Amino acid sequence: MLPLSASGDRRRLKALALVGALAFLAVACSHKSMKPRRTTTSQAPSTTAETTSTTESTTSTSTTSTTEPTTTTTSTTTPASTTTTSTTAPTGNAVTYDLADFTITLTSGAITAGMNTVTVTNTGHAPHEINFVRAPTAASLPKTANGAVDFAQVPMMDQLGVLRAAAGTTTTGVFTFTPGSYVALCNVGATGANPHVARGMFIELTVA
Ligand SMILES: [Cu+2]
């Protein structure tokens, strides 16, 4: 009797377990079926939210671009102040030269390493210039057939620049020197028969 009743209880238990399992599955399925529904419902608002946020970002971008022109206006003001600064810069080391027919004479100061503000005054009758070239001596510079300096053969890094002055005028420029040997010369008349430098219009200088 006991084994029978026990087997009967087992059957009942199995049946209950099956029912329970089915019930669990049913609940689980209902949850699964509910979840997609909820997701679908929540997706719609999120899409709307995304659209709204896209609109907001577009609006904010246009606002930023509106601010950019203001920045451009500020940068327009900056070059003006920079120009003012460069006007103040020539207060470095002041050096003056006298350019005559056909000599270059240092009249005040001396070229030093760094920034130099050079002022040349042409007291002669011909137009003159002062070319600063890095070279050991004037004789070492490459020359054309008429004795003018052939700048086409002078390395660009050795050419510091030139100041030109018509007769009776004064010109100022800024030149940056590094220590070494230099030649200051006038190459006016380079294509003529008597270039100024060939007449001795040059001086040699050493920058410490
Ligand atoms: Cu000259």
Short mmCIF file of C-alpha atoms and ligand atoms in Angstrom, two decimals:
data_model
loop_
_atom_site.label_atom_id
_atom_site.label_comp_id
_atom_site.label_asym_id
_atom_site.label_seq_id
_atom_site.Cartn_x
_atom_site.Cartn_y
_atom_site.Cartn_z
CA MET A 1 0.00 0.00 0.00
CA LEU A 2 2.72 2.39 0.91
CA PRO A 3 4.67 2.00 -2.29
CA LEU A 4 1.43 2.51 -4.22
CA SER A 5 0.46 5.57 -2.29
CA ALA A 6 4.00 6.82 -2.58
CA SER A 7 3.91 6.34 -6.32
CA GLY A 8 0.58 8.08 -6.39
CA ASP A 9 2.07 11.03 -4.51
CA ARG A 10 4.96 11.09 -6.94
CA ARG A 11 2.55 11.25 -9.86
CA ARG A 12 0.71 14.07 -8.16
CA LEU A 13 3.96 15.79 -7.47
CA LYS A 14 5.02 15.32 -11.11
CA ALA A 15 1.69 16.66 -12.25
CA LEU A 16 2.01 19.64 -9.92
CA ALA A 17 5.55 20.16 -11.07
CA LEU A 18 4.40 20.15 -14.69
CA VAL A 19 1.59 22.54 -13.92
CA GLY A 20 4.01 24.69 -12.01
CA ALA A 21 6.48 24.57 -14.84
CA LEU A 22 3.79 25.41 -17.37
CA ALA A 23 2.57 28.22 -15.16
CA PHE A 24 6.13 29.50 -14.84
CA LEU A 25 6.60 29.30 -18.59
CA ALA A 26 3.30 31.05 -19.14
CA VAL A 27 4.31 33.85 -16.77
CA ALA A 28 7.75 33.99 -18.30
CA CYS A 29 6.29 34.16 -21.78
CA SER A 30 3.87 36.82 -20.72
CA HIS A 31 6.79 38.79 -19.29
CA LYS A 32 8.73 38.35 -22.50
CA SER A 33 5.77 39.37 -24.57
CA MET A 34 5.22 42.34 -22.29
CA LYS A 35 8.80 43.48 -22.40
CA PRO A 36 8.92 43.94 -26.17
CA ARG A 37 5.67 45.86 -25.95
CA ARG A 38 7.14 48.14 -23.32
CA THR A 39 10.29 48.51 -25.38
CA THR A 40 8.30 49.37 -28.43
CA THR A 41 6.35 51.90 -26.45
CA SER A 42 9.51 53.38 -24.98
CA GLN A 43 11.25 53.49 -28.35
CA ALA A 44 8.73 55.86 -29.79
CA PRO A 45 9.34 58.54 -27.15
CA SER A 46 13.10 58.06 -27.39
CA THR A 47 12.98 58.63 -31.13
CA THR A 48 11.04 61.77 -30.49
CA ALA A 49 13.61 62.78 -27.90
CA GLU A 50 16.43 62.19 -30.35
CA THR A 51 14.75 64.29 -32.95
CA THR A 52 14.28 67.01 -30.41
CA SER A 53 17.90 66.81 -29.31
CA THR A 54 19.06 66.96 -32.92
CA THR A 55 17.05 70.09 -33.37
CA GLU A 56 18.57 71.51 -30.21
CA SER A 57 22.12 70.76 -31.35
CA THR A 58 21.44 72.38 -34.68
CA THR A 59 20.18 75.42 -32.90
CA SER A 60 23.22 75.52 -30.63
CA THR A 61 25.57 75.14 -33.61
CA SER A 62 24.02 78.08 -35.35
CA THR A 63 24.40 80.04 -32.15
CA THR A 64 28.11 79.16 -32.03
CA SER A 65 28.64 80.26 -35.61
CA THR A 66 27.01 83.51 -34.72
CA THR A 67 29.61 83.96 -31.99
CA GLU A 68 32.52 83.21 -34.36
CA PRO A 69 32.24 86.44 -36.35
CA THR A 70 32.67 88.23 -33.04
CA THR A 71 35.98 86.39 -32.61
CA THR A 72 37.01 87.52 -36.10
CA THR A 73 36.30 91.06 -35.08
CA THR A 74 38.60 90.57 -32.10
CA SER A 75 41.39 89.20 -34.31
CA THR A 76 41.01 92.22 -36.55
CA THR A 77 41.83 94.34 -33.54
CA THR A 78 44.88 92.21 -32.69
CA PRO A 79 46.91 92.94 -35.87
CA ALA A 80 46.43 96.63 -35.20
CA SER A 81 47.95 96.29 -31.74
CA THR A 82 50.71 94.07 -33.17
CA THR A 83 51.58 96.81 -35.63
CA THR A 84 51.83 99.19 -32.72
CA THR A 85 54.15 96.74 -30.96
CA SER A 86 56.44 96.44 -34.01
CA THR A 87 56.63 100.23 -34.09
CA THR A 88 57.83 100.11 -30.50
CA ALA A 89 60.32 97.28 -31.24
CA PRO A 90 62.93 99.50 -33.02
CA THR A 91 63.98 100.77 -29.60
CA GLY A 92 66.51 97.91 -29.59
CA ASN A 93 70.15 98.64 -30.33
CA ALA A 94 70.30 101.86 -32.36
CA VAL A 95 72.98 102.22 -35.01
CA THR A 96 73.35 105.01 -37.57
CA TYR A 97 75.36 105.21 -40.79
CA ASP A 98 76.14 107.97 -43.21
CA LEU A 99 76.00 107.05 -46.89
CA ALA A 100 78.00 109.38 -49.12
CA ASP A 101 79.42 109.26 -52.67
CA PHE A 102 80.99 106.63 -52.26
CA THR A 103 81.59 105.71 -48.67
CA ILE A 104 79.76 104.11 -45.74
CA THR A 105 80.59 105.65 -42.36
CA LEU A 106 79.38 104.49 -38.95
CA THR A 107 78.17 107.65 -37.19
CA SER A 108 76.77 106.27 -33.91
CA GLY A 109 76.41 103.02 -32.03
CA ALA A 110 77.63 99.60 -33.15
CA ILE A 111 75.95 96.47 -34.45
CA THR A 112 75.49 93.89 -31.68
CA ALA A 113 74.14 90.33 -31.61
CA GLY A 114 70.35 90.40 -31.61
CA MET A 115 68.00 93.04 -32.94
CA ASN A 116 69.45 96.26 -34.29
CA THR A 117 67.58 99.33 -35.50
CA VAL A 118 69.69 100.75 -38.29
CA THR A 119 69.19 104.27 -39.61
CA VAL A 120 71.00 105.41 -42.75
CA THR A 121 71.19 108.97 -44.03
CA ASN A 122 72.19 109.61 -47.61
CA THR A 123 74.28 112.80 -47.61
CA GLY A 124 75.46 112.21 -51.18
CA HIS A 125 74.03 113.01 -54.58
CA ALA A 126 73.54 109.49 -55.90
CA PRO A 127 71.06 106.98 -54.51
CA HIS A 128 72.71 104.59 -52.06
CA GLU A 129 71.96 101.51 -50.03
CA ILE A 130 73.42 99.45 -47.23
CA ASN A 131 73.40 95.67 -47.68
CA PHE A 132 74.33 93.54 -44.69
CA VAL A 133 75.94 90.27 -45.77
CA ARG A 134 77.50 87.61 -43.61
CA ALA A 135 80.99 87.08 -45.04
CA PRO A 136 84.60 86.97 -43.75
CA THR A 137 85.68 89.90 -45.95
CA ALA A 138 84.39 92.01 -48.85
CA ALA A 139 87.02 90.39 -51.09
CA SER A 140 85.61 86.93 -50.33
CA LEU A 141 82.18 87.80 -51.76
CA PRO A 142 81.31 86.46 -55.25
CA LYS A 143 81.51 89.19 -57.89
CA THR A 144 80.25 89.78 -61.39
CA ALA A 145 82.62 90.88 -64.18
CA ASN A 146 82.22 94.59 -63.33
CA GLY A 147 83.04 94.04 -59.67
CA ALA A 148 79.51 94.18 -58.24
CA VAL A 149 78.53 91.64 -55.60
CA ASP A 150 76.72 88.73 -57.26
CA PHE A 151 73.92 88.20 -54.75
CA ALA A 152 72.59 85.29 -56.80
CA GLN A 153 75.60 83.34 -55.54
CA VAL A 154 75.34 84.47 -51.91
CA PRO A 155 73.43 82.03 -49.70
CA MET A 156 70.06 83.50 -48.71
CA MET A 157 70.79 82.84 -45.02
CA ASP A 158 73.84 85.12 -45.33
CA GLN A 159 71.79 87.99 -46.73
CA LEU A 160 70.39 89.96 -43.78
CA GLY A 161 68.67 92.64 -45.82
CA VAL A 162 69.07 96.04 -47.40
CA LEU A 163 68.13 99.66 -46.66
CA ARG A 164 67.84 102.02 -49.61
CA ALA A 165 67.94 105.81 -49.39
CA ALA A 166 67.57 108.38 -52.14
CA ALA A 167 69.83 111.43 -52.01
CA GLY A 168 69.07 113.56 -48.96
CA THR A 169 66.77 111.00 -47.31
CA THR A 170 66.90 108.84 -44.17
CA THR A 171 65.69 105.25 -43.91
CA THR A 172 65.34 102.98 -40.89
CA GLY A 173 65.11 99.19 -40.67
CA VAL A 174 65.50 96.38 -38.16
CA PHE A 175 68.15 93.70 -38.64
CA THR A 176 68.85 90.68 -36.48
CA PHE A 177 72.50 89.67 -36.23
CA THR A 178 74.20 86.60 -34.84
CA PRO A 179 77.88 86.75 -33.85
CA GLY A 180 80.24 86.64 -36.82
CA SER A 181 81.88 88.64 -39.58
CA TYR A 182 79.81 90.85 -41.88
CA VAL A 183 80.17 93.24 -44.78
CA ALA A 184 77.96 96.31 -45.17
CA LEU A 185 78.02 97.42 -48.79
CA CYS A 186 76.31 99.50 -51.44
CA ASN A 187 75.62 97.53 -54.62
CA VAL A 188 73.98 100.39 -56.51
CA GLY A 189 75.10 100.40 -60.17
CA ALA A 190 75.48 96.62 -60.13
CA THR A 191 74.68 96.44 -63.85
CA GLY A 192 76.70 99.54 -64.78
CA ALA A 193 80.37 100.20 -65.36
CA ASN A 194 81.12 101.49 -61.86
CA PRO A 195 79.22 99.66 -59.09
CA HIS A 196 79.48 101.58 -55.81
CA VAL A 197 80.95 98.61 -53.96
CA ALA A 198 83.72 98.43 -56.58
CA ARG A 199 84.54 102.06 -55.76
CA GLY A 200 85.10 101.05 -52.17
CA MET A 201 81.61 101.74 -50.79
CA PHE A 202 81.70 99.04 -48.13
CA ILE A 203 82.84 98.43 -44.59
CA GLU A 204 83.65 95.21 -42.75
CA LEU A 205 82.40 94.60 -39.23
CA THR A 206 82.57 91.92 -36.59
CA VAL A 207 79.64 91.17 -34.29
CA ALA A 208 80.64 89.64 -30.97
CU CU B 1 76.02 103.72 -53.16
#
